[in-house]
Structures are given as structure tokens and as C-alpha cells.
């Protein structure tokens, strides 16, 4: 639902419900204190270069949430629903994806397993389809972003 734009901020009730003890990103005011408005936007990063990783990731989205991610969006270069919005960032290649995530607070993205190892500020959350051995990982902008089970 994040990649559809249905969930657009880190304080969304559905994120809080599945991560009740997780410290989520917050907006800070001019003085560095938590702002009254805590709707810290989620920035979505996606590959724009037609990658196999994108096929695996969009297949995962379709298999786990077909009501939100149709078969027409399973592709190496899908028509991303958020493309063109202020909270959508494209990356070309794995290293660019990792840089985009690190350089843009509140960004969520995807890459192949293990590619973020040794990248400061990133941690992996493994996502697996039950009917397949295919694996795709989310990379989150904070090592504190993983839930207890290692799945965000």
C-alpha cells in the first residue's frame, strides 16, 4: 500500500499497529524538537532502469496484495502509481538505489539481498513469497527500523 500511495506517512495507523514498539521517523521543528504535525512523509524509491529486481519486487507485491497491486504492475519498468509525485524517487542501479535511500530521510526502497551490507544507516528486512524461493529485501533508512522479527 506504500508503493500505491495509500500509506503516505510513517505515522499511519496501519504502520503503528504492526510496529507498536518501533520508533518511527518524526518531523522536527526549527529547533530540532518533535513537531506538532507528526505526519512524516514516506518517500518511495524505485528502480527506473528496467531491472530484474523490480520484476521480483513487483511480483511480490502482486502475490501478497493483489487487491492493491494488479498483475499489470508486474514488470521491470512498471507504471509506478506514485511516479511524478514529490515523494517518488527513481534510481538507476543498485548503488544509486542505496544512495537514494541513505540521502533522503524517510525513504523506503528495494534491492537484492545482501547489497546493503556495509552501507552505513541501512538494514535489511527480508520479504519472502510463501510459494516461491524468490527473495527481495526492503532497505530501511535506520538500523532501528526493523521490527522484532526482522520484517518491516
PDB file of C-alpha atoms in Angstrom:
ATOM      1  CA  UNK A   1       0.000   0.000   0.000  1.00  0.00           C
ATOM      2  CA  UNK A   2       3.019   2.292   0.440  1.00  0.00           C
ATOM      3  CA  UNK A   3       4.013   1.921  -3.225  1.00  0.00           C
ATOM      4  CA  UNK A   4       0.395   2.640  -4.227  1.00  0.00           C
ATOM      5  CA  UNK A   5       0.361   5.826  -2.166  1.00  0.00           C
ATOM      6  CA  UNK A   6      -2.393   4.579   0.165  1.00  0.00           C
ATOM      7  CA  UNK A   7       0.002   4.846   3.119  1.00  0.00           C
ATOM      8  CA  UNK A   8       1.955   8.082   2.753  1.00  0.00           C
ATOM      9  CA  UNK A   9       3.333   8.872   6.206  1.00  0.00           C
ATOM     10  CA  UNK A  10       5.290   6.969   8.820  1.00  0.00           C
ATOM     11  CA  UNK A  11       2.677   7.702  11.486  1.00  0.00           C
ATOM     12  CA  UNK A  12      -0.115   5.975   9.529  1.00  0.00           C
ATOM     13  CA  UNK A  13      -2.267   3.857  11.894  1.00  0.00           C
ATOM     14  CA  UNK A  14      -1.577   0.656   9.926  1.00  0.00           C
ATOM     15  CA  UNK A  15       2.192   1.080  10.343  1.00  0.00           C
ATOM     16  CA  UNK A  16       1.812   1.840  14.045  1.00  0.00           C
ATOM     17  CA  UNK A  17      -0.495  -1.169  14.526  1.00  0.00           C
ATOM     18  CA  UNK A  18       2.031  -3.716  13.224  1.00  0.00           C
ATOM     19  CA  UNK A  19       5.008  -1.936  14.838  1.00  0.00           C
ATOM     20  CA  UNK A  20       3.707  -0.841  18.262  1.00  0.00           C
ATOM     21  CA  UNK A  21       7.141  -0.641  19.898  1.00  0.00           C
ATOM     22  CA  UNK A  22       9.055   0.699  16.912  1.00  0.00           C
ATOM     23  CA  UNK A  23      10.475   4.205  16.984  1.00  0.00           C
ATOM     24  CA  UNK A  24       9.193   5.657  13.718  1.00  0.00           C
ATOM     25  CA  UNK A  25      10.651   8.722  11.966  1.00  0.00           C
ATOM     26  CA  UNK A  26       9.196  12.018  13.195  1.00  0.00           C
ATOM     27  CA  UNK A  27       9.059  15.555  11.846  1.00  0.00           C
ATOM     28  CA  UNK A  28      11.251  18.004  13.719  1.00  0.00           C
ATOM     29  CA  UNK A  29      10.551  21.685  14.111  1.00  0.00           C
ATOM     30  CA  UNK A  30      13.045  24.507  13.540  1.00  0.00           C
ATOM     31  CA  UNK A  31      14.594  23.853  16.965  1.00  0.00           C
ATOM     32  CA  UNK A  32      15.039  20.103  16.439  1.00  0.00           C
ATOM     33  CA  UNK A  33      12.121  19.150  18.692  1.00  0.00           C
ATOM     34  CA  UNK A  34       9.263  16.885  17.556  1.00  0.00           C
ATOM     35  CA  UNK A  35       6.782  18.990  15.595  1.00  0.00           C
ATOM     36  CA  UNK A  36       3.071  19.087  16.372  1.00  0.00           C
ATOM     37  CA  UNK A  37       2.319  17.552  12.966  1.00  0.00           C
ATOM     38  CA  UNK A  38       3.862  14.088  13.079  1.00  0.00           C
ATOM     39  CA  UNK A  39       2.911  13.074   9.552  1.00  0.00           C
ATOM     40  CA  UNK A  40       6.487  12.437   8.405  1.00  0.00           C
ATOM     41  CA  UNK A  41       6.160  11.600   4.699  1.00  0.00           C
ATOM     42  CA  UNK A  42       7.311   8.287   3.292  1.00  0.00           C
ATOM     43  CA  UNK A  43       9.459   8.772   0.218  1.00  0.00           C
ATOM     44  CA  UNK A  44       9.316   5.843  -2.183  1.00  0.00           C
ATOM     45  CA  UNK A  45      12.376   4.836  -4.199  1.00  0.00           C
ATOM     46  CA  UNK A  46      12.078   2.617  -7.263  1.00  0.00           C
ATOM     47  CA  UNK A  47      14.433   1.474  -9.967  1.00  0.00           C
ATOM     48  CA  UNK A  48      13.956   3.313 -13.238  1.00  0.00           C
ATOM     49  CA  UNK A  49      16.364   1.265 -15.312  1.00  0.00           C
ATOM     50  CA  UNK A  50      14.342  -1.877 -16.025  1.00  0.00           C
ATOM     51  CA  UNK A  51      15.791  -4.331 -13.531  1.00  0.00           C
ATOM     52  CA  UNK A  52      15.136  -7.960 -12.708  1.00  0.00           C
ATOM     53  CA  UNK A  53      15.000  -6.894  -9.069  1.00  0.00           C
ATOM     54  CA  UNK A  54      11.992  -4.739  -9.932  1.00  0.00           C
ATOM     55  CA  UNK A  55      10.265  -7.736 -11.554  1.00  0.00           C
ATOM     56  CA  UNK A  56      10.813  -9.775  -8.383  1.00  0.00           C
ATOM     57  CA  UNK A  57       9.671  -6.920  -6.149  1.00  0.00           C
ATOM     58  CA  UNK A  58       6.522  -6.128  -8.162  1.00  0.00           C
ATOM     59  CA  UNK A  59       5.748  -9.874  -8.333  1.00  0.00           C
ATOM     60  CA  UNK A  60       5.972  -9.973  -4.543  1.00  0.00           C
ATOM     61  CA  UNK A  61       3.592  -7.013  -4.244  1.00  0.00           C
ATOM     62  CA  UNK A  62       1.104  -8.663  -6.590  1.00  0.00           C
ATOM     63  CA  UNK A  63       1.266 -12.099  -4.907  1.00  0.00           C
ATOM     64  CA  UNK A  64       0.838 -10.696  -1.388  1.00  0.00           C
ATOM     65  CA  UNK A  65      -1.582  -7.830  -2.110  1.00  0.00           C
ATOM     66  CA  UNK A  66      -3.333  -8.461  -5.441  1.00  0.00           C
ATOM     67  CA  UNK A  67      -6.190  -6.166  -4.432  1.00  0.00           C
ATOM     68  CA  UNK A  68      -3.715  -3.264  -4.211  1.00  0.00           C
ATOM     69  CA  UNK A  69      -1.113  -4.279  -6.805  1.00  0.00           C
ATOM     70  CA  UNK A  70      -2.550  -5.653 -10.045  1.00  0.00           C
ATOM     71  CA  UNK A  71      -0.859  -8.048 -12.463  1.00  0.00           C
ATOM     72  CA  UNK A  72      -0.500  -5.132 -14.899  1.00  0.00           C
ATOM     73  CA  UNK A  73       2.062  -3.599 -12.496  1.00  0.00           C
ATOM     74  CA  UNK A  74       4.346  -6.669 -12.513  1.00  0.00           C
ATOM     75  CA  UNK A  75       7.176  -5.519 -14.758  1.00  0.00           C
ATOM     76  CA  UNK A  76      10.821  -4.496 -14.952  1.00  0.00           C
ATOM     77  CA  UNK A  77       9.545  -0.959 -15.619  1.00  0.00           C
ATOM     78  CA  UNK A  78       6.013  -0.666 -14.222  1.00  0.00           C
ATOM     79  CA  UNK A  79       3.894   2.459 -14.382  1.00  0.00           C
ATOM     80  CA  UNK A  80       4.540   3.335 -10.743  1.00  0.00           C
ATOM     81  CA  UNK A  81       1.350   4.825  -9.233  1.00  0.00           C
ATOM     82  CA  UNK A  82       3.378   7.482  -7.384  1.00  0.00           C
ATOM     83  CA  UNK A  83       5.591   8.448 -10.346  1.00  0.00           C
ATOM     84  CA  UNK A  84       5.719  12.215 -10.711  1.00  0.00           C
ATOM     85  CA  UNK A  85       4.807  12.933  -7.088  1.00  0.00           C
ATOM     86  CA  UNK A  86       7.120  14.785  -4.686  1.00  0.00           C
ATOM     87  CA  UNK A  87       7.570  11.590  -2.657  1.00  0.00           C
ATOM     88  CA  UNK A  88       8.722   9.366  -5.542  1.00  0.00           C
ATOM     89  CA  UNK A  89      12.407   8.999  -6.419  1.00  0.00           C
ATOM     90  CA  UNK A  90      13.868   6.894  -9.220  1.00  0.00           C
ATOM     91  CA  UNK A  91      17.250   5.228  -9.012  1.00  0.00           C
ATOM     92  CA  UNK A  92      19.377   3.667 -11.729  1.00  0.00           C
ATOM     93  CA  UNK A  93      21.156   0.582 -10.486  1.00  0.00           C
ATOM     94  CA  UNK A  94      21.731  -0.913  -7.072  1.00  0.00           C
ATOM     95  CA  UNK A  95      24.343   1.546  -5.836  1.00  0.00           C
ATOM     96  CA  UNK A  96      22.161   4.518  -6.835  1.00  0.00           C
ATOM     97  CA  UNK A  97      19.181   2.932  -5.027  1.00  0.00           C
ATOM     98  CA  UNK A  98      21.202   2.586  -1.844  1.00  0.00           C
ATOM     99  CA  UNK A  99      22.438   6.194  -2.130  1.00  0.00           C
ATOM    100  CA  UNK A 100      18.906   7.491  -2.682  1.00  0.00           C
ATOM    101  CA  UNK A 101      17.691   5.706   0.459  1.00  0.00           C
ATOM    102  CA  UNK A 102      20.581   6.949   2.600  1.00  0.00           C
ATOM    103  CA  UNK A 103      20.444  10.524   1.288  1.00  0.00           C
ATOM    104  CA  UNK A 104      16.674  11.070   1.643  1.00  0.00           C
ATOM    105  CA  UNK A 105      15.194  10.830   5.127  1.00  0.00           C
ATOM    106  CA  UNK A 106      12.121   8.624   5.410  1.00  0.00           C
ATOM    107  CA  UNK A 107      12.779   6.785   2.151  1.00  0.00           C
ATOM    108  CA  UNK A 108      11.904   3.141   1.576  1.00  0.00           C
ATOM    109  CA  UNK A 109      13.279   1.153  -1.339  1.00  0.00           C
ATOM    110  CA  UNK A 110      14.224  -2.332  -2.508  1.00  0.00           C
ATOM    111  CA  UNK A 111      17.344  -4.087  -3.729  1.00  0.00           C
ATOM    112  CA  UNK A 112      18.845  -7.536  -3.978  1.00  0.00           C
ATOM    113  CA  UNK A 113      19.677  -9.433  -0.830  1.00  0.00           C
ATOM    114  CA  UNK A 114      22.983  -8.502   0.748  1.00  0.00           C
ATOM    115  CA  UNK A 115      23.649  -5.459  -1.420  1.00  0.00           C
ATOM    116  CA  UNK A 116      23.344  -3.071   1.542  1.00  0.00           C
ATOM    117  CA  UNK A 117      25.809  -4.939   3.723  1.00  0.00           C
ATOM    118  CA  UNK A 118      28.373  -2.454   4.928  1.00  0.00           C
ATOM    119  CA  UNK A 119      26.286   0.570   3.908  1.00  0.00           C
ATOM    120  CA  UNK A 120      26.060   2.802   6.992  1.00  0.00           C
ATOM    121  CA  UNK A 121      22.494   3.632   8.009  1.00  0.00           C
ATOM    122  CA  UNK A 122      20.820   0.748   6.181  1.00  0.00           C
ATOM    123  CA  UNK A 123      19.418  -2.521   7.421  1.00  0.00           C
ATOM    124  CA  UNK A 124      17.655  -5.344   5.614  1.00  0.00           C
ATOM    125  CA  UNK A 125      14.153  -6.609   6.162  1.00  0.00           C
ATOM    126  CA  UNK A 126      13.634  -9.860   4.283  1.00  0.00           C
ATOM    127  CA  UNK A 127      10.344 -10.446   2.480  1.00  0.00           C
ATOM    128  CA  UNK A 128       9.531 -13.859   1.022  1.00  0.00           C
ATOM    129  CA  UNK A 129       6.673 -15.206  -1.035  1.00  0.00           C
ATOM    130  CA  UNK A 130       5.386 -18.390   0.576  1.00  0.00           C
ATOM    131  CA  UNK A 131       5.032 -20.192  -2.746  1.00  0.00           C
ATOM    132  CA  UNK A 132       8.446 -19.283  -4.094  1.00  0.00           C
ATOM    133  CA  UNK A 133      12.111 -19.327  -3.240  1.00  0.00           C
ATOM    134  CA  UNK A 134      12.460 -15.830  -4.697  1.00  0.00           C
ATOM    135  CA  UNK A 135      13.535 -13.240  -2.166  1.00  0.00           C
ATOM    136  CA  UNK A 136      13.544  -9.464  -2.238  1.00  0.00           C
ATOM    137  CA  UNK A 137      14.620  -7.185   0.577  1.00  0.00           C
ATOM    138  CA  UNK A 138      13.486  -3.788   1.747  1.00  0.00           C
ATOM    139  CA  UNK A 139      16.233  -1.477   2.866  1.00  0.00           C
ATOM    140  CA  UNK A 140      15.172   0.988   5.505  1.00  0.00           C
ATOM    141  CA  UNK A 141      16.860   4.233   6.442  1.00  0.00           C
ATOM    142  CA  UNK A 142      17.675   3.276  10.011  1.00  0.00           C
ATOM    143  CA  UNK A 143      19.066   0.224  11.721  1.00  0.00           C
ATOM    144  CA  UNK A 144      16.298   0.813  14.291  1.00  0.00           C
ATOM    145  CA  UNK A 145      13.669   0.420  11.573  1.00  0.00           C
ATOM    146  CA  UNK A 146      13.390  -3.341  11.764  1.00  0.00           C
ATOM    147  CA  UNK A 147      10.683  -4.973  13.784  1.00  0.00           C
ATOM    148  CA  UNK A 148      11.419  -7.751  16.285  1.00  0.00           C
ATOM    149  CA  UNK A 149      11.115 -10.458  13.628  1.00  0.00           C
ATOM    150  CA  UNK A 150      13.294  -8.606  11.115  1.00  0.00           C
ATOM    151  CA  UNK A 151      10.363  -7.839   8.841  1.00  0.00           C
ATOM    152  CA  UNK A 152       9.033  -4.329   8.439  1.00  0.00           C
TER     153      UNK A 152
END
